mmCIF file of C-alpha atoms in Angstrom:
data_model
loop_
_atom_site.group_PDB
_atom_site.id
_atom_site.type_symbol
_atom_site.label_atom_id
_atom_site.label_comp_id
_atom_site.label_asym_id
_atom_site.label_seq_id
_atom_site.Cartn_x
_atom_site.Cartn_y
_atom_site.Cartn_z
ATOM 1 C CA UNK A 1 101.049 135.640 141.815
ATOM 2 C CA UNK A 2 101.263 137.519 138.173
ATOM 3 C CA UNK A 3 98.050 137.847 136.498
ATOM 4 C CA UNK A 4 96.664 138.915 133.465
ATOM 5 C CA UNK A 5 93.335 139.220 132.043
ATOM 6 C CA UNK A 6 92.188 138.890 128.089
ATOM 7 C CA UNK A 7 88.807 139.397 126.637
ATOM 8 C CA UNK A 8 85.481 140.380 127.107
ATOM 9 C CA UNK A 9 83.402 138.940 130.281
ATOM 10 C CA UNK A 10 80.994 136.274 129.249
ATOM 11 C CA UNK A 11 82.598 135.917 125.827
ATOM 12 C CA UNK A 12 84.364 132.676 124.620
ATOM 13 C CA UNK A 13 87.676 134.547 124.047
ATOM 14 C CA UNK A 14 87.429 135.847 128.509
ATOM 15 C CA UNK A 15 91.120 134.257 129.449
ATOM 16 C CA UNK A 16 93.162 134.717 132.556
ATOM 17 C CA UNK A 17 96.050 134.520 132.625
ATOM 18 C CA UNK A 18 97.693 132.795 135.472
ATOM 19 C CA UNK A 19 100.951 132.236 137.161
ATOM 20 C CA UNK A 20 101.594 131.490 140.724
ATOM 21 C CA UNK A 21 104.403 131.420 142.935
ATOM 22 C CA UNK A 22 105.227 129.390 146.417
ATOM 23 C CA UNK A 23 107.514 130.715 148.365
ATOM 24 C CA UNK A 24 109.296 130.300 151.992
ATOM 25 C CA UNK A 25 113.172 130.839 151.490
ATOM 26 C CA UNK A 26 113.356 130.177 147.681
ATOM 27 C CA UNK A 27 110.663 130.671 145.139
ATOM 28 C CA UNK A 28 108.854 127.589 143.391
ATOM 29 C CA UNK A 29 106.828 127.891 140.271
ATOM 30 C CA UNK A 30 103.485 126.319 141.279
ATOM 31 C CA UNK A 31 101.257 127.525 137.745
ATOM 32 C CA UNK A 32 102.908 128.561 134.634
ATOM 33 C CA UNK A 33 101.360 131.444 132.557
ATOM 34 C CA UNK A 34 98.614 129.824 130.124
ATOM 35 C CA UNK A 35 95.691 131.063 128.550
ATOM 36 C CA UNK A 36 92.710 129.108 129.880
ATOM 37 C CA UNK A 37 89.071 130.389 130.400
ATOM 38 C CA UNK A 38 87.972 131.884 133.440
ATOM 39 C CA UNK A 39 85.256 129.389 133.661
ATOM 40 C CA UNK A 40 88.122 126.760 134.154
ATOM 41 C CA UNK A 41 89.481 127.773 136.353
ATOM 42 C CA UNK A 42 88.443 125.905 140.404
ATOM 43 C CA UNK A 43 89.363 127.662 143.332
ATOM 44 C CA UNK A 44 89.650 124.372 145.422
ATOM 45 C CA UNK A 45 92.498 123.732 143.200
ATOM 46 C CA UNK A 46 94.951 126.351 144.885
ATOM 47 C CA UNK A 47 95.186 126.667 148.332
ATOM 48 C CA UNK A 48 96.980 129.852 150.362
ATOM 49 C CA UNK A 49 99.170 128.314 153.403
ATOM 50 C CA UNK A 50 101.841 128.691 154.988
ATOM 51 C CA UNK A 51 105.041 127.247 153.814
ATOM 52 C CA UNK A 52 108.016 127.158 156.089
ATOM 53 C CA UNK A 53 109.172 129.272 158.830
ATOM 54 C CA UNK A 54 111.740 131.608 156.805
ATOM 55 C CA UNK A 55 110.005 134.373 154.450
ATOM 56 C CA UNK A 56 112.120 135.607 151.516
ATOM 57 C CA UNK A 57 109.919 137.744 149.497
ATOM 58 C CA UNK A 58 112.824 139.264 147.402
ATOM 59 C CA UNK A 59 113.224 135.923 145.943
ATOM 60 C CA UNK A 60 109.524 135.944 144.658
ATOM 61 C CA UNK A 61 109.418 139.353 143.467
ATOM 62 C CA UNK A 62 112.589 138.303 141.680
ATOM 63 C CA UNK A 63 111.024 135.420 140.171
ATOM 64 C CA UNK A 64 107.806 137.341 139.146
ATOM 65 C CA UNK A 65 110.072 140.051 137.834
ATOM 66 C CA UNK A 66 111.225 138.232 135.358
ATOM 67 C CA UNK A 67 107.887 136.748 134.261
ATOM 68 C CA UNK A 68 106.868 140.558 134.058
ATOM 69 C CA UNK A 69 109.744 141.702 131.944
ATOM 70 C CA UNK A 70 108.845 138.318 129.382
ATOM 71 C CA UNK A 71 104.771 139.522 129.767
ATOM 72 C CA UNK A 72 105.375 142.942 128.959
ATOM 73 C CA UNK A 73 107.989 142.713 125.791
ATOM 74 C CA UNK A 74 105.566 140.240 124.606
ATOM 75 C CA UNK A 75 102.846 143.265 124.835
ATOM 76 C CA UNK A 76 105.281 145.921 123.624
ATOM 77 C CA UNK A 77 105.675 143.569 120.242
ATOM 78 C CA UNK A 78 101.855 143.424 119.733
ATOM 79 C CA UNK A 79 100.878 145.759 117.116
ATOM 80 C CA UNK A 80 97.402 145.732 119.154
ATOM 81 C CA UNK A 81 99.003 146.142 122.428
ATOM 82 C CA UNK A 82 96.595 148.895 123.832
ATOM 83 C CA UNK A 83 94.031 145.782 123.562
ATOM 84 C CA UNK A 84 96.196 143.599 126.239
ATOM 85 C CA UNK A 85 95.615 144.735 129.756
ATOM 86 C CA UNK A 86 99.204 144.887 131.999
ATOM 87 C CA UNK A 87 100.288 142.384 134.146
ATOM 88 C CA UNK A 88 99.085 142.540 137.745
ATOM 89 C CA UNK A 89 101.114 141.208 140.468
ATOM 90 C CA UNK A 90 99.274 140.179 143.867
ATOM 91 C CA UNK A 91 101.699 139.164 146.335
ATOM 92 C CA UNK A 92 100.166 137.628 149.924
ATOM 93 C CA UNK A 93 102.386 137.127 152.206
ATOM 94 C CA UNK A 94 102.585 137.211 156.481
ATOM 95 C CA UNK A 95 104.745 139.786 155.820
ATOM 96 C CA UNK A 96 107.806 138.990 158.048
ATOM 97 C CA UNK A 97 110.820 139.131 155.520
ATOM 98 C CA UNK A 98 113.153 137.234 157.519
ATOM 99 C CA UNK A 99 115.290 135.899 154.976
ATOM 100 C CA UNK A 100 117.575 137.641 152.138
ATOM 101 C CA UNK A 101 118.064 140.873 150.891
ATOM 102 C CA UNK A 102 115.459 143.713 151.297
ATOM 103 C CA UNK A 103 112.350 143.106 148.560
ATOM 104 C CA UNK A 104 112.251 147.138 148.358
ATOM 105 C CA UNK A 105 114.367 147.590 144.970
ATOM 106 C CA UNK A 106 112.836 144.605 143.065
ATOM 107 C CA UNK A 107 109.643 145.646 143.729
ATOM 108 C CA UNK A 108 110.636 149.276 142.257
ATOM 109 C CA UNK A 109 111.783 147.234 139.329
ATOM 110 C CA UNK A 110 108.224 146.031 138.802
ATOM 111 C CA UNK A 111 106.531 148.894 139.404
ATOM 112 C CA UNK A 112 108.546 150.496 137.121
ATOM 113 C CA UNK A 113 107.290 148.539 134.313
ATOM 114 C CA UNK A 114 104.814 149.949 131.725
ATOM 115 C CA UNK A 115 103.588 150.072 128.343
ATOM 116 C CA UNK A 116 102.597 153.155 127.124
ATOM 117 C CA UNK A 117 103.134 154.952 130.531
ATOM 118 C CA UNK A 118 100.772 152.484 132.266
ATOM 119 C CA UNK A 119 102.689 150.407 134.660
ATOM 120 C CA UNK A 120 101.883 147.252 136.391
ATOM 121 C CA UNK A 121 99.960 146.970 139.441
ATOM 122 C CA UNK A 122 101.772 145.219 142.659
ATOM 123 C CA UNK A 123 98.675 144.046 145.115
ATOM 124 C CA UNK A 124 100.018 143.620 148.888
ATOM 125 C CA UNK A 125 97.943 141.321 151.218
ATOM 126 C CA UNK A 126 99.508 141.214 155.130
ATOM 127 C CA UNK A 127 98.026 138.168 156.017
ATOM 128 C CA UNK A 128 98.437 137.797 160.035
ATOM 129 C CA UNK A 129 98.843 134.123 161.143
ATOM 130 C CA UNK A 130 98.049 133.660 164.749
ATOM 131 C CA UNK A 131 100.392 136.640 166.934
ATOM 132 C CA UNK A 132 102.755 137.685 163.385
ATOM 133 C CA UNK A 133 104.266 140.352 163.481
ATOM 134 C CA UNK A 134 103.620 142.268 159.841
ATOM 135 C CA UNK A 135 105.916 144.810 158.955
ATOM 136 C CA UNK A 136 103.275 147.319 157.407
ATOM 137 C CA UNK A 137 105.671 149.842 156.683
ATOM 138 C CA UNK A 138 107.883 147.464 154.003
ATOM 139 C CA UNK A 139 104.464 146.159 153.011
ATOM 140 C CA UNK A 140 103.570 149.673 152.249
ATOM 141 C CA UNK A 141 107.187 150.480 150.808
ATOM 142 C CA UNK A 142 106.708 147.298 148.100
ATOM 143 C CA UNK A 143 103.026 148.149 147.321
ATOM 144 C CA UNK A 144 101.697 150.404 144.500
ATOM 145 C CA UNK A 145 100.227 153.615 145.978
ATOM 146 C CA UNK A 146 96.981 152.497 147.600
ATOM 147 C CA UNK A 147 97.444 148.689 146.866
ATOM 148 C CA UNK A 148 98.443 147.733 150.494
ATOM 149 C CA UNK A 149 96.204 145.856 152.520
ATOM 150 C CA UNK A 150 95.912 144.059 155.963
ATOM 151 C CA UNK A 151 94.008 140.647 156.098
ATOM 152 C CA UNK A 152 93.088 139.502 159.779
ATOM 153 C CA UNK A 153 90.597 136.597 158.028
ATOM 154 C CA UNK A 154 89.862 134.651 154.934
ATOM 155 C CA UNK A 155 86.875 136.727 153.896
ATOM 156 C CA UNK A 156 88.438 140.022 154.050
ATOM 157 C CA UNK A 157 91.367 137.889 151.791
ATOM 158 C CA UNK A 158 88.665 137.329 149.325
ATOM 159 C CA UNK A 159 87.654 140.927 149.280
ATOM 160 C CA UNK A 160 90.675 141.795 148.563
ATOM 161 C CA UNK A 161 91.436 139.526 145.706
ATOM 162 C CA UNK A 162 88.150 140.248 144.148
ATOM 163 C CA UNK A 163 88.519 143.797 144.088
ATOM 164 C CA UNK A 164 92.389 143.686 143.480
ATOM 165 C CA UNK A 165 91.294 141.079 140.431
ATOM 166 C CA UNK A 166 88.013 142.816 138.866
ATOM 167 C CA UNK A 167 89.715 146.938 139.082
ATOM 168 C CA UNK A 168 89.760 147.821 135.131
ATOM 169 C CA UNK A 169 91.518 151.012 135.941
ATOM 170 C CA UNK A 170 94.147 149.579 139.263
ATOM 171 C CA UNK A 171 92.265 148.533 142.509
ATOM 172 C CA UNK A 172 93.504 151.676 144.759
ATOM 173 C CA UNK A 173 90.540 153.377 145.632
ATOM 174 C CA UNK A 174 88.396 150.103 146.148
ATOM 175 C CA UNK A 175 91.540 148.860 148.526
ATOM 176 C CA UNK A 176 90.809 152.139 150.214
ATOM 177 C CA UNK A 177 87.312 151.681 150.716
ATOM 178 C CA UNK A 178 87.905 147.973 152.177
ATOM 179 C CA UNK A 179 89.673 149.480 154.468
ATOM 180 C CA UNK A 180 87.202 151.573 156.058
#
């Protein structure tokens, strides 16, 4: 999931920006990046399930990489760019990369990606499903300082997107302090 926001809360002109991935072996574009108020936008219409038994998450990050890199020359162009926030990446997964190459070195590519020395955010959720087995440590390796996060339930899942999705200044310390 890429995400960026636009505007002023409450305003007419509050947009997010939207674009979500599906992914099992092979990434599928679910929601293409348009502008469309925040009011208009219904939770009920996106659901988080699983979707197959093999997990590639390379072949996400490489699909949201390339959204990123179209997102952030976009910004670079604007001669207000300062006034559009970065693109920030939230990737939930059950962590268990079982397929394809390591996701390590495209999600340095991301990360990697600024404007004006601020660089986008990449959001980690572990989601266990029944007895998974996460592997925290890649999680940890793909995620921004901080931005890591195990989910054992659906309301620590919306904690964690509502902090990861409200943080003007990157969502590390609030992650933290989910945590406990």
């Amino acid at each position: 999931m890429e995400a960026q926001t636009l505007g002023t809360p409450g305003s007419e002109r509050n947009y997010f920006n939207f674009t979500l991935f599906e992914f099992s072996e092979d990434a599928t574009l679910v929601q293409p990046f348009d502008a469309m108020p925040v009011r208009h936008i219904d939770p009920d219409d996106y659901r988080l399930q699983p979707n197959g038994s093999m997990t590639n998450i390379t072949s996400v990050l490489e699909a949201v990489r390339d959204r990123v890199k179209a997102v952030i020359e976009t910004i670079r162009q604007h001669p207000n760019r300062k006034d559009h926030p970065l693109p920030l990446v939230i990737l939930v997964t059950d962590g268990c990369h079982n397929s394809g190459p390591p996701p390590e070195a495209v999600a340095e590519e991301i990360k990697s990606m600024e404007v004006d020395g601020d660089h986008v955010t990449l959001a980690v959720a572990g989601v266990t499903v029944g007895n998974s087995d996460l592997d925290e440590p890649m999680m940890h390796r793909i995620a921004s300082d901080g931005c890591y996060m195990r989910v054992e339930d659906v309301n620590k899942l919306r904690q964690f997107l509502a902090v990861v999705g409200s943080s003007s200044g990157g969502p590390h310390r609030e992650i933290q302090d989910l945590r406990g």
